[in-house]
Tab-separated table of C-alpha atoms and ligand atoms in Angstrom:
chain	number	residue	atom	x	y	z
A	919	MET	CA	150.442	243.665	206.141
A	920	LYS	CA	152.683	241.561	208.592
A	921	VAL	CA	155.854	240.837	206.853
A	922	LEU	CA	158.823	238.499	207.815
A	923	ILE	CA	162.501	238.996	206.183
A	924	LEU	CA	164.864	236.151	206.421
A	925	GLY	CA	168.566	236.953	206.849
A	926	SER	CA	171.093	239.156	208.934
A	927	GLY	CA	173.095	241.075	206.690
A	928	GLY	CA	173.357	244.557	205.036
A	929	ARG	CA	170.866	243.294	202.096
A	930	GLU	CA	168.085	242.137	205.008
A	931	HIS	CA	168.498	245.725	206.412
A	932	ALA	CA	168.084	247.408	203.304
A	933	PHE	CA	165.099	245.178	202.889
A	934	ALA	CA	163.695	246.345	206.278
A	935	TRP	CA	164.642	249.968	205.645
A	936	LYS	CA	162.369	249.981	202.568
A	937	ILE	CA	159.654	247.852	203.513
A	938	SER	CA	159.097	250.000	206.675
A	939	GLN	CA	158.526	253.088	203.762
A	940	SER	CA	155.446	251.212	202.963
A	941	PRO	CA	152.037	252.078	203.575
A	942	LEU	CA	151.027	248.639	203.476
A	943	LEU	CA	153.079	247.436	206.160
A	944	THR	CA	151.687	246.933	209.788
A	945	GLU	CA	154.273	244.914	211.271
A	946	LEU	CA	157.853	243.892	210.364
A	947	PHE	CA	159.816	240.766	211.689
A	948	ILE	CA	163.182	239.709	210.565
A	949	ALA	CA	164.947	236.480	211.527
A	950	PRO	CA	167.399	236.395	212.970
A	951	GLY	CA	168.306	240.061	211.794
A	952	ASN	CA	170.895	242.307	213.340
A	953	ALA	CA	171.052	245.464	215.419
A	954	GLY	CA	169.966	247.689	212.710
A	955	THR	CA	166.886	245.416	211.838
A	956	GLY	CA	165.992	245.566	215.345
A	957	GLN	CA	165.608	249.362	215.170
A	958	LEU	CA	162.918	249.084	212.463
A	959	GLY	CA	160.908	246.073	213.613
A	960	THR	CA	161.198	242.901	215.865
A	961	ASN	CA	164.248	240.563	215.424
A	962	VAL	CA	163.160	236.719	216.016
A	963	ASP	CA	165.949	234.450	216.969
A	964	LEU	CA	165.244	231.867	214.103
A	965	SER	CA	167.719	230.261	211.593
A	966	PRO	CA	166.422	230.930	207.996
A	967	THR	CA	167.128	227.283	207.173
A	968	ASP	CA	164.812	225.856	210.154
A	969	PHE	CA	161.783	225.288	208.207
A	970	PRO	CA	159.619	223.833	210.851
A	971	ALA	CA	160.271	226.601	213.255
A	972	ILE	CA	159.737	229.202	210.747
A	973	GLU	CA	156.110	227.566	209.901
A	974	ALA	CA	155.263	227.518	213.453
A	975	PHE	CA	156.282	231.499	214.141
A	976	VAL	CA	154.481	232.331	210.846
A	977	LEU	CA	151.283	230.486	211.978
A	978	GLU	CA	151.445	231.764	215.462
A	979	THR	CA	152.308	235.416	214.472
A	980	GLY	CA	150.251	235.803	211.056
A	981	ILE	CA	152.707	236.671	209.196
A	982	GLU	CA	151.230	237.394	205.604
A	983	MET	CA	154.322	237.765	203.163
A	984	VAL	CA	157.864	236.293	203.742
A	985	VAL	CA	160.876	237.760	201.784
A	986	VAL	CA	163.728	235.554	201.927
A	987	GLY	CA	167.350	237.255	201.648
A	988	PRO	CA	170.125	234.897	201.215
A	989	GLU	CA	170.425	231.925	198.607
A	990	VAL	CA	171.005	229.052	201.351
A	991	PRO	CA	167.199	228.482	202.323
A	992	LEU	CA	166.050	228.700	198.737
A	993	VAL	CA	168.697	226.302	197.553
A	994	ALA	CA	167.172	223.931	200.229
A	995	GLY	CA	163.598	224.300	199.193
A	996	ILE	CA	161.930	226.959	201.107
A	997	TYR	CA	159.540	228.076	198.436
A	998	ASP	CA	158.409	224.337	198.133
A	999	TYR	CA	157.927	223.965	201.832
A	1000	PHE	CA	155.391	226.807	201.766
A	1001	ALA	CA	153.752	225.788	198.399
A	1002	GLY	CA	153.620	222.082	199.765
A	1003	ASN	CA	152.027	223.012	203.163
A	1004	LYS	CA	148.128	223.551	203.038
A	1005	LYS	CA	148.479	226.315	206.143
A	1006	LEU	CA	151.401	227.943	204.506
A	1007	LYS	CA	150.760	227.817	200.608
A	1008	LYS	CA	148.567	231.063	200.691
A	1009	ILE	CA	151.384	232.870	202.150
A	1010	PRO	CA	153.483	234.401	199.249
A	1011	LEU	CA	156.962	233.840	199.577
A	1012	ILE	CA	159.520	235.912	197.824
A	1013	GLY	CA	162.108	233.584	195.978
A	1014	PRO	CA	161.995	231.108	193.693
A	1015	SER	CA	161.606	227.247	193.814
A	1016	LYS	CA	164.200	224.721	194.556
A	1017	LEU	CA	164.146	224.083	190.903
A	1018	GLY	CA	164.693	227.806	190.210
A	1019	ALA	CA	167.037	228.183	192.777
A	1020	ALA	CA	169.325	225.680	191.242
A	1021	LEU	CA	170.283	228.789	188.839
A	1022	GLU	CA	172.506	229.479	191.660
A	1023	GLY	CA	172.944	225.964	193.349
A	1024	SER	CA	174.160	224.373	190.364
A	1025	LYS	CA	176.675	225.994	187.783
A	1026	LYS	CA	175.994	223.127	185.724
A	1027	PHE	CA	171.993	223.394	185.596
A	1028	ALA	CA	172.681	227.297	185.119
A	1029	ASN	CA	174.879	226.565	181.825
A	1030	GLU	CA	172.503	224.174	180.702
A	1031	PHE	CA	169.483	226.327	181.006
A	1032	MET	CA	171.479	229.070	179.221
A	1033	VAL	CA	172.397	227.059	176.236
A	1034	ARG	CA	168.854	225.472	175.960
A	1035	HIS	CA	167.310	228.934	175.993
A	1036	GLU	CA	170.309	230.755	173.848
A	1037	ILE	CA	171.606	233.017	176.267
A	1038	PRO	CA	174.999	234.353	175.582
A	1039	THR	CA	177.608	232.888	177.996
A	1040	ALA	CA	181.106	231.101	178.122
A	1041	ARG	CA	181.637	228.233	176.240
A	1042	TYR	CA	181.749	225.345	179.080
A	1043	LEU	CA	182.274	221.501	180.071
A	1044	ASN	CA	181.141	219.813	182.732
A	1045	VAL	CA	183.481	217.183	184.451
A	1046	THR	CA	183.446	214.693	187.288
A	1047	LEU	CA	186.150	212.546	188.658
A	1048	ASP	CA	184.999	209.765	185.944
A	1049	THR	CA	185.563	212.454	183.158
A	1050	TYR	CA	188.811	214.066	184.336
A	1051	GLN	CA	191.014	213.252	181.808
A	1052	GLU	CA	188.336	214.971	179.144
A	1053	GLY	CA	188.347	217.796	181.237
A	1054	VAL	CA	192.218	217.789	180.826
A	1055	GLU	CA	191.963	217.758	177.331
A	1056	TYR	CA	189.203	220.669	177.303
A	1057	LEU	CA	191.901	222.700	179.109
A	1058	ASN	CA	194.380	222.196	176.679
A	1059	SER	CA	191.953	223.407	173.858
A	1060	LEU	CA	191.274	226.610	175.647
A	1061	GLU	CA	193.665	230.005	175.888
A	1062	PRO	CA	194.713	231.069	179.625
A	1063	PRO	CA	193.470	231.832	182.007
A	1064	TYR	CA	191.422	228.953	182.739
A	1065	VAL	CA	188.049	229.160	184.800
A	1066	LEU	CA	187.262	226.391	186.935
A	1067	LYS	CA	183.890	226.440	188.899
A	1068	ALA	CA	182.526	224.258	191.539
A	1069	ASP	CA	179.123	223.260	190.724
A	1070	GLY	CA	177.289	223.739	193.850
A	1071	LEU	CA	177.337	226.721	196.650
A	1072	ALA	CA	180.661	227.320	198.095
A	1073	ALA	CA	180.241	230.733	199.894
A	1074	GLY	CA	181.354	232.719	196.957
A	1075	LYS	CA	184.908	230.558	197.252
A	1076	GLY	CA	184.172	228.265	194.423
A	1077	VAL	CA	185.441	230.059	191.621
A	1078	LEU	CA	189.358	229.339	190.474
A	1079	ILE	CA	190.592	231.432	187.712
A	1080	LEU	CA	194.460	230.096	186.854
A	1081	GLU	CA	196.980	231.617	184.365
A	1082	ASP	CA	198.865	228.037	184.165
A	1083	LEU	CA	197.486	225.130	182.221
A	1084	GLN	CA	199.353	222.330	184.754
A	1085	GLU	CA	198.073	224.318	187.795
A	1086	ALA	CA	194.718	224.285	186.381
A	1087	ALA	CA	194.924	220.675	185.572
A	1088	GLN	CA	196.018	220.022	189.283
A	1089	GLU	CA	193.347	222.376	190.659
A	1090	LEU	CA	190.485	220.318	188.739
A	1091	LYS	CA	191.752	217.465	190.232
A	1092	THR	CA	191.893	218.614	193.724
A	1093	MET	CA	188.410	220.226	193.285
A	1094	LEU	CA	186.932	216.757	191.888
A	1095	GLU	CA	188.677	215.055	194.852
A	1096	GLY	CA	186.825	217.232	197.668
A	1097	LYS	CA	188.220	220.503	197.570
A	1098	PHE	CA	185.011	222.056	198.339
A	1099	GLY	CA	183.187	219.172	199.274
A	1100	GLU	CA	180.327	217.755	197.575
A	1101	ALA	CA	179.853	221.276	195.910
A	1102	SER	CA	182.944	220.423	193.869
A	1103	SER	CA	182.157	216.601	192.915
A	1104	ASN	CA	181.286	218.301	189.446
A	1105	VAL	CA	183.247	221.072	188.318
A	1106	VAL	CA	182.430	223.417	185.184
A	1107	ILE	CA	185.474	224.415	183.103
A	1108	GLU	CA	184.696	227.643	181.335
A	1109	GLU	CA	186.288	229.693	178.545
A	1110	PHE	CA	187.630	232.929	180.151
A	1111	LEU	CA	185.291	236.002	179.080
A	1112	PRO	CA	187.770	239.156	179.006
A	1113	GLY	CA	185.967	242.386	179.934
A	1114	ILE	CA	184.519	244.836	182.767
A	1115	GLU	CA	181.413	243.187	185.061
A	1116	VAL	CA	178.012	244.640	185.672
A	1117	SER	CA	175.303	243.103	188.003
A	1118	VAL	CA	171.547	243.273	186.780
A	1119	PHE	CA	168.870	242.800	189.047
A	1120	VAL	CA	165.295	241.469	187.668
A	1121	LEU	CA	162.033	241.041	190.016
A	1122	THR	CA	159.766	238.522	188.114
A	1123	ASP	CA	156.499	236.570	189.041
A	1124	GLY	CA	157.770	234.226	186.689
A	1125	LYS	CA	155.926	235.582	183.869
A	1126	SER	CA	156.528	239.461	183.783
A	1127	TYR	CA	159.525	241.310	185.109
A	1128	LEU	CA	160.728	244.539	186.265
A	1129	ILE	CA	164.428	245.607	185.748
A	1130	PHE	CA	166.056	247.334	188.752
A	1131	PRO	CA	168.890	249.452	188.828
A	1132	GLU	CA	172.358	247.804	188.044
A	1133	ALA	CA	175.369	247.771	190.159
A	1134	LYS	CA	179.003	247.093	190.433
A	1135	ASP	CA	180.372	245.645	193.345
A	1136	TYR	CA	183.971	245.359	194.511
A	1137	LYS	CA	184.797	241.531	195.517
A	1138	ARG	CA	188.254	241.520	196.500
A	1139	ILE	CA	189.729	242.850	199.771
A	1140	GLY	CA	192.487	244.906	198.515
A	1141	GLU	CA	192.578	248.286	196.778
A	1142	GLY	CA	193.061	248.068	193.135
A	1143	ASP	CA	191.209	244.768	193.194
A	1144	THR	CA	193.715	242.550	194.584
A	1145	GLY	CA	193.761	239.792	197.574
A	1146	LEU	CA	191.526	237.519	198.642
A	1147	ASN	CA	187.649	237.507	197.779
A	1148	THR	CA	185.000	238.593	200.287
A	1149	GLY	CA	181.318	238.931	200.268
A	1150	GLY	CA	181.782	242.503	198.697
A	1151	MET	CA	183.633	245.399	200.152
A	1152	GLY	CA	181.538	248.401	198.327
A	1153	CYS	CA	179.240	249.036	195.292
A	1154	VAL	CA	177.999	251.752	192.990
A	1155	SER	CA	174.883	252.421	191.200
A	1156	PRO	CA	174.368	253.553	188.100
A	1157	VAL	CA	177.489	251.865	186.478
A	1158	PRO	CA	178.306	254.434	183.919
A	1159	PHE	CA	179.550	252.005	181.197
A	1160	ALA	CA	176.106	250.095	181.288
A	1161	ASP	CA	174.562	252.704	179.098
A	1162	ARG	CA	171.408	252.819	177.473
A	1163	VAL	CA	172.233	250.691	174.478
A	1164	PHE	CA	174.252	248.169	176.687
A	1165	LEU	CA	171.330	247.839	179.006
A	1166	LYS	CA	168.801	247.134	176.077
A	1167	LYS	CA	171.098	244.295	174.705
A	1168	VAL	CA	171.212	242.987	178.301
A	1169	GLU	CA	167.137	243.084	178.104
A	1170	GLU	CA	166.952	241.832	174.927
A	1171	LYS	CA	169.668	238.897	174.680
A	1172	ILE	CA	169.674	237.780	178.450
A	1173	VAL	CA	166.646	239.217	180.325
A	1174	LYS	CA	163.981	238.231	178.180
A	1175	PRO	CA	165.144	234.881	177.420
A	1176	SER	CA	165.841	234.091	181.120
A	1177	VAL	CA	162.166	234.868	182.042
A	1178	ALA	CA	160.706	232.828	178.912
A	1179	GLY	CA	163.101	230.057	179.568
A	1180	LEU	CA	161.984	229.766	183.447
A	1181	ASN	CA	158.051	229.832	181.612
A	1182	LYS	CA	159.021	227.240	179.078
A	1183	ASP	CA	160.987	224.758	181.793
A	1184	ASN	CA	157.807	225.111	183.921
A	1185	ILE	CA	160.069	226.731	186.771
A	1186	ASP	CA	158.083	228.483	189.431
A	1187	TYR	CA	159.758	231.736	189.956
A	1188	LYS	CA	158.699	234.545	192.541
A	1189	GLY	CA	161.599	236.487	193.284
A	1190	PHE	CA	164.746	238.207	192.581
A	1191	LEU	CA	166.827	237.068	189.335
A	1192	TYR	CA	170.367	238.592	189.897
A	1193	ILE	CA	172.228	238.131	186.798
A	1194	GLY	CA	176.371	238.633	186.831
A	1195	ILE	CA	177.167	239.923	183.286
A	1196	MET	CA	180.391	240.609	181.585
A	1197	ASN	CA	180.753	243.439	178.911
A	1198	VAL	CA	182.773	241.825	176.269
A	1199	LEU	CA	183.458	244.364	173.721
A	1200	GLY	CA	180.119	245.879	174.409
A	1201	ASN	CA	178.097	242.688	174.197
A	1202	PRO	CA	176.565	241.168	177.232
A	1203	TYR	CA	177.454	237.640	178.531
A	1204	VAL	CA	176.342	235.815	181.665
A	1205	VAL	CA	179.087	235.037	184.051
A	1206	GLU	CA	176.439	233.694	186.949
A	1207	TYR	CA	173.040	233.499	187.803
A	1208	ASN	CA	172.177	234.423	191.827
A	1209	VAL	CA	168.590	233.430	192.656
A	1210	ARG	CA	168.096	236.750	195.328
A	1211	MET	CA	169.211	240.373	195.783
A	1212	GLY	CA	173.105	240.873	196.163
A	1213	ASP	CA	174.656	242.121	199.332
A	1214	PRO	CA	175.934	244.630	199.158
A	1215	GLU	CA	174.436	245.374	195.788
A	1216	GLY	CA	170.910	245.630	197.779
A	1217	GLU	CA	172.157	248.514	199.733
A	1218	VAL	CA	172.840	250.626	196.685
A	1219	VAL	CA	169.853	249.255	194.404
A	1220	LEU	CA	166.945	249.253	196.771
A	1221	PRO	CA	167.772	253.025	197.609
A	1222	ARG	CA	167.155	253.731	194.464
A	1223	ILE	CA	163.564	252.337	194.027
A	1224	LYS	CA	161.059	255.059	194.299
A	1225	THR	CA	158.198	252.673	193.722
A	1226	ASP	CA	156.876	250.965	196.944
A	1227	LEU	CA	158.631	247.498	197.289
A	1228	LEU	CA	156.036	245.872	199.481
A	1229	ASP	CA	153.537	246.806	196.910
A	1230	LEU	CA	155.678	245.145	194.007
A	1231	PHE	CA	156.087	242.093	196.047
A	1232	VAL	CA	152.288	241.722	196.681
A	1233	ALA	CA	152.150	241.936	192.720
A	1234	VAL	CA	154.904	238.935	192.565
A	1235	GLY	CA	152.760	236.884	194.552
A	1236	GLN	CA	149.695	237.397	192.729
A	1237	LYS	CA	151.497	236.956	189.436
A	1238	LYS	CA	150.234	240.452	188.493
A	1239	LEU	CA	153.636	242.204	187.696
A	1240	HIS	CA	152.393	242.964	184.917
A	1241	LYS	CA	150.444	245.675	186.287
A	1242	LYS	CA	153.259	247.660	187.704
A	1243	SER	CA	155.922	249.708	186.804
A	1244	ILE	CA	159.158	251.000	188.510
A	1245	GLU	CA	160.198	254.601	189.293
A	1246	ILE	CA	164.234	255.104	189.903
A	1247	ASP	CA	165.794	257.829	191.418
A	1248	SER	CA	168.420	259.343	188.786
A	1249	ARG	CA	171.221	260.061	191.681
A	1250	THR	CA	173.993	257.741	192.245
A	1251	VAL	CA	174.260	255.626	195.094
A	1252	CYS	CA	177.534	254.462	196.560
A	1253	THR	CA	178.069	252.424	199.722
A	1254	VAL	CA	181.136	251.317	201.599
A	1255	MET	CA	181.532	248.354	203.616
A	1256	LEU	CA	183.515	248.729	206.983
A	1257	VAL	CA	184.878	245.557	208.143
A	1258	SER	CA	186.847	243.600	211.036
A	1259	GLY	CA	190.252	243.440	211.306
A	1260	GLY	CA	191.568	240.462	209.367
A	1261	TYR	CA	188.457	239.405	207.276
A	1262	PRO	CA	188.108	237.345	204.911
A	1263	GLY	CA	190.224	235.536	207.169
A	1264	SER	CA	189.875	234.797	210.740
A	1265	TYR	CA	188.731	237.996	212.749
A	1266	GLU	CA	187.421	238.991	216.239
A	1267	LYS	CA	183.633	240.073	217.106
A	1268	GLY	CA	182.237	241.899	220.124
A	1269	LYS	CA	184.019	245.034	219.645
A	1270	GLU	CA	182.183	248.094	220.626
A	1271	ILE	CA	180.845	250.482	217.847
A	1272	THR	CA	180.699	254.158	218.327
A	1273	GLY	CA	179.810	257.319	216.610
A	1274	LEU	CA	176.555	255.925	214.914
A	1275	GLU	CA	174.615	258.273	216.195
A	1276	LYS	CA	176.708	261.329	214.685
A	1277	ASP	CA	174.324	263.196	212.131
A	1278	SER	CA	175.659	262.097	208.763
A	1279	LYS	CA	174.662	262.457	205.104
A	1280	SER	CA	174.585	258.416	204.908
A	1281	VAL	CA	172.134	255.899	205.355
A	1282	VAL	CA	173.846	253.313	207.681
A	1283	PHE	CA	172.844	249.563	206.672
A	1284	HIS	CA	174.216	247.381	209.373
A	1285	ALA	CA	175.474	243.772	208.357
A	1286	GLY	CA	177.479	242.050	211.129
A	1287	THR	CA	176.407	243.767	214.415
A	1288	LYS	CA	174.620	242.759	217.398
A	1289	SER	CA	172.596	244.782	220.251
A	1290	GLU	CA	173.945	244.096	223.812
A	1291	GLY	CA	172.966	246.105	226.621
A	1292	GLY	CA	172.638	249.395	224.773
A	1293	LYS	CA	175.454	249.046	222.852
A	1294	ILE	CA	175.909	247.923	219.478
A	1295	MET	CA	178.893	245.429	219.137
A	1296	THR	CA	180.373	243.857	215.914
A	1297	ASN	CA	179.254	240.641	215.026
A	1298	GLY	CA	180.577	239.559	211.669
A	1299	GLY	CA	183.302	240.107	209.293
A	1300	ARG	CA	181.296	242.966	207.543
A	1301	VAL	CA	179.843	244.988	209.981
A	1302	LEU	CA	178.290	248.323	208.361
A	1303	SER	CA	177.550	249.215	204.836
A	1304	ILE	CA	177.439	253.085	204.546
A	1305	THR	CA	175.392	254.079	201.638
A	1306	SER	CA	175.032	257.874	200.369
A	1307	TYR	CA	173.116	259.416	197.737
A	1308	GLY	CA	175.040	261.948	195.487
A	1309	GLU	CA	174.771	264.119	192.343
A	1310	ASP	CA	177.750	261.688	191.072
A	1311	MET	CA	179.836	259.085	192.180
A	1312	VAL	CA	182.458	261.455	193.749
A	1313	GLN	CA	180.039	263.249	195.926
A	1314	ALA	CA	178.222	259.617	197.094
A	1315	LEU	CA	181.504	258.370	198.145
A	1316	ALA	CA	183.004	261.334	199.950
A	1317	ARG	CA	179.663	261.368	201.887
A	1318	SER	CA	180.086	257.638	202.440
A	1319	TYR	CA	183.680	258.005	203.366
A	1320	ASN	CA	183.276	260.807	205.446
A	1321	THR	CA	180.601	259.034	207.680
A	1322	ALA	CA	182.871	255.709	207.583
A	1323	ASP	CA	185.382	258.004	209.210
A	1324	GLN	CA	183.309	259.073	212.321
A	1325	ILE	CA	182.419	255.495	213.009
A	1326	LYS	CA	184.909	254.044	215.209
A	1327	PHE	CA	185.349	250.279	216.327
A	1328	GLU	CA	188.962	248.266	216.868
A	1329	GLY	CA	190.026	246.529	213.779
A	1330	LYS	CA	188.043	248.769	211.614
A	1331	SER	CA	189.022	248.342	207.896
A	1332	CYS	CA	187.258	249.479	204.460
A	1333	ARG	CA	188.486	249.902	200.792
A	1334	ARG	CA	189.297	253.587	200.068
A	1335	ASP	CA	189.262	253.090	196.523
A	1336	ILE	CA	185.527	251.708	195.817
A	1337	GLY	CA	184.266	252.688	192.088
A	1338	PHE	CA	188.309	253.416	191.207
A	1339	ASP	CA	187.795	252.134	187.885
A	1340	LEU	CA	184.575	253.615	186.657
B	2449	LIG	P1	180.871	233.539	189.774
B	2449	LIG	O1	181.091	232.764	191.403
B	2449	LIG	O2	180.258	232.470	188.745
B	2449	LIG	O3	180.110	234.915	189.667
B	2449	LIG	O4	182.398	233.801	189.482
B	2449	LIG	C1	182.907	234.758	190.215
B	2449	LIG	C2	183.991	235.605	189.762
B	2449	LIG	O5	184.398	234.971	188.930
B	2449	LIG	C3	182.855	236.511	188.777
B	2449	LIG	O6	182.488	237.509	189.117
B	2449	LIG	C4	183.831	236.881	187.485
B	2449	LIG	O7	184.636	237.920	188.047
B	2449	LIG	C5	184.606	235.543	187.589
B	2449	LIG	N1	184.005	235.001	186.194
B	2449	LIG	C6	183.242	233.536	186.529
B	2449	LIG	N2	183.207	233.311	185.464
B	2449	LIG	C7	184.208	233.828	184.232
B	2449	LIG	C8	184.642	233.651	183.054
B	2449	LIG	N3	183.859	232.530	182.375
B	2449	LIG	N4	185.069	234.600	182.548
B	2449	LIG	C9	185.702	235.450	183.431
B	2449	LIG	N5	185.574	235.676	184.401
B	2449	LIG	C10	184.745	234.839	185.031
B	2450	LIG	N1	178.338	240.807	196.429
B	2450	LIG	C1	177.994	239.303	195.841
B	2450	LIG	C2	176.611	238.636	196.020
B	2450	LIG	O1	175.526	239.084	196.972
B	2450	LIG	O2	176.788	237.303	195.503
């Protein structure tokens, strides 16, 4: 089977790594990919949002499955583009329809979905500039801190958590007036859920589902979870506090009604549903839905799957996931992200990376890298995701940090405290 993966990060390298192990695979393409994916398949210089160009490539190459990594093409409707095209509709595409992708593309849509299907989440109010005053009154009725969410996609920056009421009211106005452009013309005000977070990954064909291993990521740039938000600085799976009892609650109260809700609402959904969950005194609440695998969550979740992922994707495409099961590696997997100096602010690209060829006990997933005249160069803020297995978190992390120390590039930085709170 010829497979095309869309995207260029560590998540896509992890997909490429996992799919490469499948006996069903004949040829792998990644668009646009990175230096790491280029070692496992053929990188194709295509943008994941250029649907006509993807169509041409898919037809001319005889691609038999498309796996979509990032959310942007999904929210823009790549699934519907394929489904609505005579020649493309036979080719399974892993990812939800545009309507399904609105679970990530619109916080308002996601909250309404959860209320409609009685899925536990924070109380909220949706506000526009016209209803600003109601928004202020709603803020007045809440206890601090105050949670403000831009309705649309804002590259992970659209959520503000503020201690001060005056500041929250002011920020609400700034957001409604275009702080995040069109994405914040609607703002969702949410009740703050105190607790500890875990992410749960569900693969669904829209009817049945399989639950993948859970993970915890570290989003802030600074140690002790301080400083600016990033795409993710490291990840751990399994997550010790997410024990059998808690995960059972997640399945019953959140996963089942979410998948049943997709069905009831006639939402075509063949892909990953990533559920951000807050554990509030032992009970799970949804803080966000994403409509894809996480990054760097994919770099710990996929290595824990023993099952042939491509075979599962084929079953998703045929809506036969109920016939499949999943086998999970009981070992702990951790990843540590090496980033460019200055990230998540401005940073330089094009620094040579050395030490990658050294023997190590890690799997190094490339995120922002590029191959240039036989050398591997940095090409993004998040550069390499150093994943290791271990009998426990301490062992897995020690292996990742050991590998991280062998790899060199100018400005290299990482968080040294991944897993500190577990
Ligand atoms: P989101 O983009 O919705 O995941 O929000 C980003 C982060 O903000 C989440 O990962 C949580 O850490 C935090 N967050 C979002 N909503 C809430 C909430 N209602 N209560 C507490 N924290 C929240
Ligand atoms: N690491 C967070 C995300 O993938 O959204």
